[in-house]
mmCIF file of C-alpha atoms and ligand atoms in Angstrom:
data_model
loop_
_atom_site.group_PDB
_atom_site.id
_atom_site.type_symbol
_atom_site.label_atom_id
_atom_site.label_comp_id
_atom_site.label_asym_id
_atom_site.label_seq_id
_atom_site.Cartn_x
_atom_site.Cartn_y
_atom_site.Cartn_z
ATOM 1 C CA UNK M 1 -0.138 -0.214 -0.287
ATOM 2 C CA UNK M 2 1.337 3.819 -0.870
ATOM 3 C CA UNK M 3 2.585 4.430 2.267
ATOM 4 C CA UNK M 4 2.308 8.298 3.399
ATOM 5 C CA UNK M 5 5.420 9.415 3.135
ATOM 6 C CA UNK M 6 4.847 8.304 -1.040
ATOM 7 C CA UNK M 7 1.771 10.168 -1.221
ATOM 8 C CA UNK M 8 3.182 13.576 0.185
ATOM 9 C CA UNK M 9 6.171 12.979 -2.962
ATOM 10 C CA UNK M 10 3.367 12.188 -4.640
ATOM 11 C CA UNK M 11 2.002 15.931 -4.333
ATOM 12 C CA UNK M 12 4.832 17.443 -4.705
ATOM 13 C CA UNK M 13 5.803 15.416 -7.845
ATOM 14 C CA UNK M 14 2.808 15.982 -9.082
ATOM 15 C CA UNK M 15 2.658 20.122 -8.409
ATOM 16 C CA UNK M 16 6.027 20.491 -10.202
ATOM 17 C CA UNK M 17 4.554 18.208 -13.344
ATOM 18 C CA UNK M 18 1.988 20.235 -13.630
ATOM 19 C CA UNK M 19 4.715 22.170 -13.718
ATOM 20 C CA UNK M 20 6.716 21.281 -16.564
ATOM 21 C CA UNK M 21 5.314 17.684 -17.017
ATOM 22 C CA UNK M 22 8.588 15.829 -17.200
ATOM 23 C CA UNK M 23 5.996 12.879 -16.971
ATOM 24 C CA UNK M 24 2.685 12.347 -18.683
ATOM 25 C CA UNK M 25 0.873 8.752 -18.398
ATOM 26 C CA UNK M 26 -1.083 8.234 -21.969
ATOM 27 C CA UNK M 27 -3.693 5.856 -22.464
ATOM 28 C CA UNK M 28 -6.892 6.141 -24.921
ATOM 29 C CA UNK M 29 -9.666 7.027 -23.388
ATOM 30 C CA UNK M 30 -12.337 4.561 -24.822
ATOM 31 C CA UNK M 31 -11.362 1.097 -24.806
ATOM 32 C CA UNK M 32 -14.082 -1.862 -26.484
ATOM 33 C CA UNK M 33 -13.627 -5.636 -25.149
ATOM 34 C CA UNK M 34 -15.109 -8.658 -25.810
ATOM 35 C CA UNK M 35 -17.207 -11.012 -22.927
ATOM 36 C CA UNK M 36 -15.185 -13.513 -21.488
ATOM 37 C CA UNK M 37 -11.774 -11.959 -23.157
ATOM 38 C CA UNK M 38 -8.412 -10.901 -21.845
ATOM 39 C CA UNK M 39 -9.203 -6.893 -21.896
ATOM 40 C CA UNK M 40 -6.517 -4.966 -22.690
ATOM 41 C CA UNK M 41 -6.390 -1.348 -20.808
ATOM 42 C CA UNK M 42 -3.414 0.315 -22.409
ATOM 43 C CA UNK M 43 -1.520 2.986 -21.474
ATOM 44 C CA UNK M 44 2.159 4.494 -21.309
ATOM 45 C CA UNK M 45 4.204 6.762 -19.401
ATOM 46 C CA UNK M 46 5.724 9.196 -21.323
ATOM 47 C CA UNK M 47 9.245 10.774 -20.112
ATOM 48 C CA UNK M 48 10.733 14.115 -21.424
ATOM 49 C CA UNK M 49 14.186 13.695 -22.689
ATOM 50 C CA UNK M 50 15.930 15.590 -19.646
ATOM 51 C CA UNK M 51 15.325 13.031 -17.244
ATOM 52 C CA UNK M 52 18.201 9.874 -17.571
ATOM 53 C CA UNK M 53 17.318 6.882 -16.371
ATOM 54 C CA UNK M 54 13.603 6.820 -16.204
ATOM 55 C CA UNK M 55 12.583 4.679 -13.354
ATOM 56 C CA UNK M 56 8.966 4.518 -11.457
ATOM 57 C CA UNK M 57 8.467 4.010 -7.960
ATOM 58 C CA UNK M 58 4.239 3.957 -8.073
ATOM 59 C CA UNK M 59 1.846 2.015 -10.394
ATOM 60 C CA UNK M 60 -1.443 2.481 -8.459
ATOM 61 C CA UNK M 61 -4.462 1.344 -11.066
ATOM 62 C CA UNK M 62 -8.035 1.230 -9.719
ATOM 63 C CA UNK M 63 -12.051 1.772 -10.942
ATOM 64 C CA UNK M 64 -13.166 5.217 -11.021
ATOM 65 C CA UNK M 65 -14.175 5.787 -7.200
ATOM 66 C CA UNK M 66 -13.161 2.883 -5.556
ATOM 67 C CA UNK M 67 -10.587 2.556 -3.255
ATOM 68 C CA UNK M 68 -8.968 -0.233 -3.239
ATOM 69 C CA UNK M 69 -6.332 -0.615 -6.185
ATOM 70 C CA UNK M 70 -6.971 -3.734 -8.669
ATOM 71 C CA UNK M 71 -3.228 -3.413 -9.189
ATOM 72 C CA UNK M 72 -0.066 -1.709 -6.741
ATOM 73 C CA UNK M 73 3.339 -1.344 -7.832
ATOM 74 C CA UNK M 74 4.715 -0.068 -4.573
ATOM 75 C CA UNK M 75 8.147 0.013 -2.630
ATOM 76 C CA UNK M 76 9.104 -2.557 -5.447
ATOM 77 C CA UNK M 77 6.169 -4.583 -4.859
ATOM 78 C CA UNK M 78 3.241 -6.011 -7.059
ATOM 79 C CA UNK M 79 0.013 -6.407 -5.487
ATOM 80 C CA UNK M 80 -3.499 -7.160 -7.177
ATOM 81 C CA UNK M 81 -7.128 -9.043 -7.432
ATOM 82 C CA UNK M 82 -7.030 -12.109 -9.002
ATOM 83 C CA UNK M 83 -7.716 -11.655 -12.706
ATOM 84 C CA UNK M 84 -5.613 -8.319 -13.174
ATOM 85 C CA UNK M 85 -1.886 -7.761 -13.803
ATOM 86 C CA UNK M 86 0.775 -5.620 -15.789
ATOM 87 C CA UNK M 87 0.235 -6.791 -19.743
ATOM 88 C CA UNK M 88 3.413 -6.612 -20.792
ATOM 89 C CA UNK M 89 4.889 -9.881 -17.721
ATOM 90 C CA UNK M 90 7.501 -9.711 -16.052
ATOM 91 C CA UNK M 91 6.829 -6.707 -15.936
ATOM 92 C CA UNK M 92 9.670 -3.727 -14.270
ATOM 93 C CA UNK M 93 10.058 -0.019 -12.450
ATOM 94 C CA UNK M 94 12.132 0.484 -15.885
ATOM 95 C CA UNK M 95 9.217 -0.487 -18.333
ATOM 96 C CA UNK M 96 7.188 2.485 -19.305
ATOM 97 C CA UNK M 97 4.364 0.118 -20.970
ATOM 98 C CA UNK M 98 1.713 0.242 -17.575
ATOM 99 C CA UNK M 99 -0.768 -1.409 -19.978
ATOM 100 C CA UNK M 100 -3.696 -2.928 -17.633
ATOM 101 C CA UNK M 101 -4.868 -7.111 -18.743
ATOM 102 C CA UNK M 102 -8.177 -7.753 -17.578
ATOM 103 C CA UNK M 103 -8.837 -11.837 -18.314
ATOM 104 C CA UNK M 104 -12.107 -13.218 -18.571
ATOM 105 C CA UNK M 105 -13.448 -10.211 -19.039
ATOM 106 C CA UNK M 106 -16.585 -9.632 -16.952
ATOM 107 C CA UNK M 107 -20.624 -6.793 -17.946
ATOM 108 C CA UNK M 108 -18.943 -5.670 -14.576
ATOM 109 C CA UNK M 109 -15.678 -4.261 -15.588
ATOM 110 C CA UNK M 110 -17.585 -1.741 -17.929
ATOM 111 C CA UNK M 111 -16.377 1.107 -16.725
ATOM 112 C CA UNK M 112 -13.491 3.723 -16.317
ATOM 113 C CA UNK M 113 -9.768 3.044 -14.728
ATOM 114 C CA UNK M 114 -7.191 5.338 -13.451
ATOM 115 C CA UNK M 115 -3.856 4.182 -13.561
ATOM 116 C CA UNK M 116 -1.178 7.150 -11.287
ATOM 117 C CA UNK M 117 1.802 6.729 -12.373
ATOM 118 C CA UNK M 118 5.354 8.326 -10.038
ATOM 119 C CA UNK M 119 8.610 9.092 -10.320
ATOM 120 C CA UNK M 120 11.549 10.956 -9.385
ATOM 121 C CA UNK M 121 11.026 13.593 -11.896
ATOM 122 C CA UNK M 122 6.957 13.770 -11.464
ATOM 123 C CA UNK M 123 3.953 11.823 -11.267
ATOM 124 C CA UNK M 124 0.561 12.005 -13.053
ATOM 125 C CA UNK M 125 -2.372 9.278 -13.966
ATOM 126 C CA UNK M 126 -5.097 9.563 -16.749
ATOM 127 C CA UNK M 127 -8.737 8.010 -17.099
ATOM 128 C CA UNK M 128 -9.568 5.296 -19.366
ATOM 129 C CA UNK M 129 -12.949 3.802 -20.098
ATOM 130 C CA UNK M 130 -13.955 0.129 -21.090
ATOM 131 C CA UNK M 131 -16.885 -0.576 -22.703
ATOM 132 C CA UNK M 132 -17.824 -4.675 -22.974
ATOM 133 C CA UNK M 133 -18.951 -6.247 -25.746
ATOM 134 C CA UNK M 134 -21.004 -9.307 -26.525
ATOM 135 C CA UNK M 135 -22.470 -11.263 -29.443
ATOM 136 C CA UNK M 136 -26.039 -12.558 -29.462
ATOM 137 C CA UNK M 137 -26.543 -15.684 -29.786
ATOM 138 C CA UNK M 138 -28.437 -16.609 -33.077
ATOM 139 C CA UNK M 139 -32.089 -16.575 -32.042
ATOM 140 C CA UNK M 140 -34.499 -19.715 -31.920
ATOM 141 C CA UNK M 141 -37.791 -18.607 -33.939
ATOM 142 C CA UNK M 142 -40.994 -20.849 -33.038
ATOM 143 C CA UNK M 143 -44.569 -21.444 -34.174
ATOM 144 C CA UNK M 144 -47.193 -22.222 -31.662
ATOM 145 C CA UNK M 145 -50.654 -20.826 -31.419
ATOM 146 C CA UNK M 146 -51.376 -19.189 -28.484
ATOM 147 C CA UNK M 147 -53.168 -19.386 -25.296
ATOM 148 C CA UNK M 148 -56.547 -17.512 -27.701
ATOM 149 C CA UNK M 149 -55.335 -19.799 -30.398
ATOM 150 C CA UNK M 150 -54.111 -17.235 -33.065
ATOM 151 C CA UNK M 151 -50.937 -18.093 -34.321
ATOM 152 C CA UNK M 152 -47.681 -16.957 -32.503
ATOM 153 C CA UNK M 153 -43.668 -16.175 -33.293
ATOM 154 C CA UNK M 154 -41.781 -16.717 -30.569
ATOM 155 C CA UNK M 155 -38.041 -15.332 -31.251
ATOM 156 C CA UNK M 156 -35.345 -15.816 -28.210
ATOM 157 C CA UNK M 157 -32.121 -15.314 -28.316
ATOM 158 C CA UNK M 158 -29.285 -14.707 -25.329
ATOM 159 C CA UNK M 159 -25.744 -13.737 -24.597
ATOM 160 C CA UNK M 160 -25.321 -10.800 -25.887
ATOM 161 C CA UNK M 161 -24.533 -7.475 -24.063
ATOM 162 C CA UNK M 162 -25.995 -4.343 -24.303
ATOM 163 C CA UNK M 163 -29.290 -4.708 -24.777
ATOM 164 C CA UNK M 164 -29.874 -6.108 -29.016
ATOM 165 C CA UNK M 165 -32.905 -5.559 -30.249
ATOM 166 C CA UNK M 166 -34.737 -7.936 -32.081
ATOM 167 C CA UNK M 167 -36.908 -7.508 -35.226
ATOM 168 C CA UNK M 168 -39.502 -9.603 -37.301
ATOM 169 C CA UNK M 169 -39.498 -9.477 -41.475
ATOM 170 C CA UNK M 170 -41.728 -10.851 -44.058
ATOM 171 C CA UNK M 171 -40.231 -12.900 -47.803
ATOM 172 C CA UNK M 172 -40.393 -9.594 -48.608
ATOM 173 C CA UNK M 173 -38.608 -7.982 -46.430
ATOM 174 C CA UNK M 174 -41.320 -5.638 -44.818
ATOM 175 C CA UNK M 175 -40.819 -4.956 -41.311
ATOM 176 C CA UNK M 176 -43.485 -6.378 -38.903
ATOM 177 C CA UNK M 177 -41.082 -5.327 -35.865
ATOM 178 C CA UNK M 178 -44.212 -3.170 -34.808
ATOM 179 C CA UNK M 179 -46.937 -5.922 -33.942
ATOM 180 C CA UNK M 180 -44.699 -7.254 -32.018
ATOM 181 C CA UNK M 181 -43.773 -7.512 -28.096
ATOM 182 C CA UNK M 182 -40.297 -7.894 -27.130
ATOM 183 C CA UNK M 183 -38.847 -8.639 -23.318
ATOM 184 C CA UNK M 184 -35.758 -8.325 -22.535
ATOM 185 C CA UNK M 185 -33.921 -9.615 -19.832
ATOM 186 C CA UNK M 186 -30.560 -9.065 -17.728
ATOM 187 C CA UNK M 187 -29.127 -12.343 -16.503
ATOM 188 C CA UNK M 188 -27.023 -12.725 -13.643
ATOM 189 C CA UNK M 189 -23.926 -12.691 -15.542
ATOM 190 C CA UNK M 190 -25.388 -9.132 -17.280
ATOM 191 C CA UNK M 191 -25.595 -10.304 -20.147
ATOM 192 C CA UNK M 192 -29.429 -10.136 -22.144
ATOM 193 C CA UNK M 193 -32.076 -13.006 -22.669
ATOM 194 C CA UNK M 194 -34.143 -11.164 -25.491
ATOM 195 C CA UNK M 195 -37.204 -12.468 -26.779
ATOM 196 C CA UNK M 196 -39.689 -10.819 -29.061
ATOM 197 C CA UNK M 197 -43.753 -12.336 -30.001
ATOM 198 C CA UNK M 198 -45.820 -11.781 -33.036
ATOM 199 C CA UNK M 199 -49.020 -12.856 -32.468
ATOM 200 C CA UNK M 200 -50.256 -13.370 -36.339
ATOM 201 C CA UNK M 201 -54.002 -11.747 -36.140
ATOM 202 C CA UNK M 202 -55.041 -12.589 -39.010
ATOM 203 C CA UNK M 203 -52.924 -16.495 -39.622
ATOM 204 C CA UNK M 204 -49.598 -16.826 -41.488
ATOM 205 C CA UNK M 205 -50.126 -15.216 -44.505
ATOM 206 C CA UNK M 206 -45.918 -15.405 -45.582
ATOM 207 C CA UNK M 207 -44.225 -18.304 -45.999
ATOM 208 C CA UNK M 208 -41.287 -16.690 -44.601
ATOM 209 C CA UNK M 209 -40.706 -14.783 -41.351
ATOM 210 C CA UNK M 210 -36.841 -13.573 -40.572
ATOM 211 C CA UNK M 211 -36.467 -12.814 -37.150
ATOM 212 C CA UNK M 212 -32.490 -10.950 -36.649
ATOM 213 C CA UNK M 213 -30.964 -9.827 -34.197
ATOM 214 C CA UNK M 214 -29.322 -6.137 -33.946
ATOM 215 C CA UNK M 215 -26.698 -4.373 -31.131
ATOM 216 C CA UNK M 216 -26.102 -1.688 -29.301
ATOM 217 C CA UNK M 217 -25.487 0.612 -32.115
ATOM 218 C CA UNK M 218 -27.654 -0.804 -34.806
ATOM 219 C CA UNK M 219 -25.471 -3.660 -36.171
ATOM 220 C CA UNK M 220 -27.212 -6.233 -38.034
ATOM 221 C CA UNK M 221 -25.512 -9.668 -36.253
ATOM 222 C CA UNK M 222 -27.529 -12.855 -36.706
ATOM 223 C CA UNK M 223 -30.621 -13.968 -37.835
ATOM 224 C CA UNK M 224 -33.253 -17.054 -37.968
ATOM 225 C CA UNK M 225 -35.626 -17.874 -40.833
ATOM 226 C CA UNK M 226 -38.697 -19.863 -40.013
ATOM 227 C CA UNK M 227 -39.772 -21.401 -43.703
ATOM 228 C CA UNK M 228 -43.325 -22.767 -42.909
ATOM 229 C CA UNK M 229 -44.262 -25.446 -44.928
ATOM 230 C CA UNK M 230 -47.076 -25.981 -47.482
ATOM 231 C CA UNK M 231 -48.443 -28.433 -45.887
ATOM 232 C CA UNK M 232 -49.399 -25.719 -43.604
ATOM 233 C CA UNK M 233 -50.304 -22.803 -45.391
ATOM 234 C CA UNK M 234 -52.483 -25.960 -46.999
ATOM 235 C CA UNK M 235 -54.346 -26.400 -43.177
ATOM 236 C CA UNK M 236 -54.631 -23.046 -42.860
ATOM 237 C CA UNK M 237 -56.125 -22.722 -46.096
ATOM 238 C CA UNK M 238 -58.986 -26.012 -44.933
ATOM 239 C CA UNK M 239 -59.895 -23.867 -42.075
ATOM 240 C CA UNK M 240 -63.108 -22.605 -43.184
ATOM 241 C CA UNK M 241 -63.966 -26.471 -43.680
ATOM 242 C CA UNK M 242 -63.213 -26.839 -40.394
ATOM 243 C CA UNK M 243 -65.938 -24.322 -39.800
ATOM 244 C CA UNK M 244 -68.553 -26.358 -41.813
ATOM 245 C CA UNK M 245 -67.617 -29.559 -40.362
ATOM 246 C CA UNK M 246 -67.804 -28.490 -36.318
ATOM 247 C CA UNK M 247 -72.027 -27.964 -37.441
ATOM 248 C CA UNK M 248 -71.738 -31.180 -38.541
ATOM 249 C CA UNK M 249 -70.899 -32.498 -35.351
ATOM 250 C CA UNK M 250 -73.038 -30.915 -33.020
ATOM 251 C CA UNK M 251 -76.370 -31.307 -35.585
ATOM 252 C CA UNK M 252 -75.236 -34.702 -36.526
ATOM 253 C CA UNK M 253 -72.756 -36.695 -34.611
ATOM 254 C CA UNK M 254 -74.958 -40.189 -35.949
ATOM 255 C CA UNK M 255 -73.108 -39.409 -39.848
ATOM 256 C CA UNK M 256 -70.005 -38.128 -38.870
ATOM 257 C CA UNK M 257 -70.331 -41.278 -36.247
ATOM 258 C CA UNK M 258 -70.921 -43.179 -39.376
ATOM 259 C CA UNK M 259 -68.744 -40.749 -41.631
ATOM 260 C CA UNK M 260 -66.088 -41.659 -38.932
ATOM 261 C CA UNK M 261 -66.876 -45.987 -39.059
ATOM 262 C CA UNK M 262 -66.477 -45.717 -42.986
ATOM 263 C CA UNK M 263 -63.150 -43.549 -42.903
ATOM 264 C CA UNK M 264 -61.516 -45.380 -40.394
ATOM 265 C CA UNK M 265 -61.639 -47.831 -41.976
ATOM 266 C CA UNK M 266 -61.034 -46.519 -45.259
ATOM 267 C CA UNK M 267 -58.203 -44.495 -44.116
ATOM 268 C CA UNK M 268 -57.205 -47.318 -41.456
ATOM 269 C CA UNK M 269 -53.415 -45.447 -41.163
ATOM 270 C CA UNK M 270 -54.503 -41.696 -41.041
ATOM 271 C CA UNK M 271 -56.735 -42.604 -38.154
ATOM 272 C CA UNK M 272 -55.661 -41.094 -35.774
ATOM 273 C CA UNK M 273 -55.049 -37.844 -37.405
ATOM 274 C CA UNK M 274 -59.092 -37.796 -38.474
ATOM 275 C CA UNK M 275 -59.912 -38.285 -34.767
ATOM 276 C CA UNK M 276 -57.129 -35.423 -33.881
ATOM 277 C CA UNK M 277 -59.578 -33.112 -36.861
ATOM 278 C CA UNK M 278 -62.357 -34.013 -35.389
ATOM 279 C CA UNK M 279 -62.137 -33.578 -31.907
ATOM 280 C CA UNK M 280 -61.156 -29.766 -32.830
ATOM 281 C CA UNK M 281 -57.758 -30.261 -31.125
ATOM 282 C CA UNK M 282 -55.308 -30.295 -33.580
ATOM 283 C CA UNK M 283 -51.841 -29.671 -32.805
ATOM 284 C CA UNK M 284 -50.735 -25.885 -33.675
ATOM 285 C CA UNK M 285 -48.432 -25.455 -36.212
ATOM 286 C CA UNK M 286 -45.418 -26.289 -35.333
ATOM 287 C CA UNK M 287 -42.030 -26.730 -37.766
ATOM 288 C CA UNK M 288 -41.579 -30.454 -37.310
ATOM 289 C CA UNK M 289 -41.862 -32.695 -40.861
ATOM 290 C CA UNK M 290 -44.904 -34.085 -38.990
ATOM 291 C CA UNK M 291 -47.064 -31.746 -40.036
ATOM 292 C CA UNK M 292 -46.200 -32.217 -43.643
ATOM 293 C CA UNK M 293 -48.498 -36.167 -42.889
ATOM 294 C CA UNK M 294 -50.862 -34.259 -40.610
ATOM 295 C CA UNK M 295 -51.270 -31.787 -44.106
ATOM 296 C CA UNK M 296 -51.886 -34.231 -45.869
ATOM 297 C CA UNK M 297 -54.271 -36.424 -44.706
ATOM 298 C CA UNK M 298 -56.368 -32.900 -44.035
ATOM 299 C CA UNK M 299 -56.106 -33.128 -47.374
ATOM 300 C CA UNK M 300 -57.255 -35.966 -47.753
ATOM 301 C CA UNK M 301 -59.913 -35.418 -45.386
ATOM 302 C CA UNK M 302 -60.914 -32.585 -47.620
ATOM 303 C CA UNK M 303 -61.456 -34.047 -50.465
ATOM 304 C CA UNK M 304 -62.980 -37.219 -48.670
ATOM 305 C CA UNK M 305 -65.823 -34.700 -47.360
ATOM 306 C CA UNK M 306 -66.584 -32.891 -50.619
ATOM 307 C CA UNK M 307 -67.321 -36.206 -53.048
ATOM 308 C CA UNK M 308 -69.328 -37.320 -50.448
HETATM 309 C C1 NAG J 401 2.045 -2.434 -24.163
HETATM 310 O O1 NAG J 401 2.635 -4.186 -23.777
HETATM 311 C C2 NAG J 401 1.700 -4.451 -24.382
HETATM 312 C C3 NAG J 401 1.672 -6.359 -24.133
HETATM 313 O O2 NAG J 401 2.501 -6.733 -24.226
HETATM 314 C C4 NAG J 401 1.111 -4.349 -26.123
HETATM 315 O O3 NAG J 401 0.493 -5.617 -26.294
HETATM 316 C C5 NAG J 401 0.794 -2.895 -25.888
HETATM 317 O O4 NAG J 401 1.148 -3.097 -27.845
HETATM 318 C C6 NAG J 401 1.523 -2.353 -25.826
HETATM 319 N N1 NAG J 401 1.649 -0.821 -25.519
HETATM 320 C C7 NAG J 401 2.546 0.368 -26.482
HETATM 321 C C8 NAG J 401 1.564 1.623 -26.491
HETATM 322 O O5 NAG J 401 3.305 -0.400 -27.124
HETATM 323 C C1 NAG J 402 -31.305 -22.643 -30.003
HETATM 324 O O1 NAG J 402 -31.992 -24.117 -29.969
HETATM 325 C C2 NAG J 402 -30.634 -24.683 -30.016
HETATM 326 C C3 NAG J 402 -31.275 -26.602 -30.691
HETATM 327 O O2 NAG J 402 -32.579 -26.921 -29.451
HETATM 328 C C4 NAG J 402 -30.134 -24.326 -28.584
HETATM 329 O O3 NAG J 402 -28.734 -25.449 -28.760
HETATM 330 C C5 NAG J 402 -29.815 -22.733 -28.738
HETATM 331 O O4 NAG J 402 -29.454 -23.112 -27.036
HETATM 332 C C6 NAG J 402 -31.069 -22.478 -28.934
HETATM 333 N N1 NAG J 402 -30.644 -20.978 -28.721
HETATM 334 C C7 NAG J 402 -30.972 -19.754 -28.363
HETATM 335 C C8 NAG J 402 -30.786 -18.636 -27.789
HETATM 336 O O5 NAG J 402 -31.665 -20.444 -27.319
HETATM 337 C C1 NAG J 403 -22.923 -3.978 -34.050
HETATM 338 O O1 NAG J 403 -22.400 -4.703 -35.000
HETATM 339 C C2 NAG J 403 -21.501 -4.160 -35.890
HETATM 340 C C3 NAG J 403 -21.696 -4.991 -36.865
HETATM 341 O O2 NAG J 403 -21.733 -6.362 -36.751
HETATM 342 C C4 NAG J 403 -19.792 -4.119 -35.435
HETATM 343 O O3 NAG J 403 -19.138 -3.401 -36.072
HETATM 344 C C5 NAG J 403 -20.602 -3.382 -33.789
HETATM 345 O O4 NAG J 403 -18.622 -3.410 -33.185
HETATM 346 C C6 NAG J 403 -21.392 -3.910 -32.989
HETATM 347 N N1 NAG J 403 -21.325 -3.228 -31.364
HETATM 348 C C7 NAG J 403 -21.625 -3.627 -30.354
HETATM 349 C C8 NAG J 403 -22.278 -3.464 -29.502
HETATM 350 O O5 NAG J 403 -21.336 -4.388 -30.175
#
């Protein structure tokens, strides 16, 4: 820890250096680094040529407003917190590169850092801001009916920082984001989870929906495309038939029962799916391949009804 003697020296030298500026510390004002990676806060001590054999007495790296140093070189000894070290390793007091290295950069490391340096010939201090970024994962899109049976697209992504946005586009690149609801949650690690719901109030109108994740500075990062299968569109097209069949079930259960029996024997292999259809309980659309089969069996049923 800095002895009081050094602190007095420091202020004395600061006073001198304010007049003559023998020593200056130069840090980049802002440095952007990646989450989970190593971050170097680049700082260099510049000593005027008049100073022969420049030697550093003290280096103190700390976060703005914090008392505890992250890295302290004083009286020939170096102390540091676990993830912090000199970028130049091994470092010695004649090395003017006092850059700080942070390993496994966390969201919490995003802050303003101060580097104080003291030499026989003077002292100086400089600040640098660390900005942390993390790329969002490739989003996932699912298609499911909501509580009141509207087809709803949900897009999820996580692992990004700072807070990003999810946008929706159809196959003609028309944006649907305005009709969607987005939610952003910050996890314990500080990274964001984004989720967006797009309810298709008037049904599936397009064969392709794209969910794009944009980062905090508006850069397009990644996307997920949901292609709706032909069979699923067929199923949608069959909706009016569904409405015709429903009253039939109520009014003439006998006829339906007969029809079911008939179909059972005719199309034994599609038995399950047809039953499902009549009970008005058929599964919501999803991207699964089995829907193709389901779509086809409904198509067959459609044909049967109209032939009868
Ligand atoms: C300081 O040292 C690090 C690690 O060796 C190096 O990457 C960086 O470029 C140096 N900075 C300057 C300003 O020389
Ligand atoms: C998307 O789904 C895959 C496979 O289920 C999973 O491994 C991945 O973590 C998911 N991505 C997100 C952002 O949820
Ligand atoms: C956002 O994405 C753009 C383009 O991919 C990239 O250049 C930029 O650094 C990213 N910004 C953040 C804050 O992640």
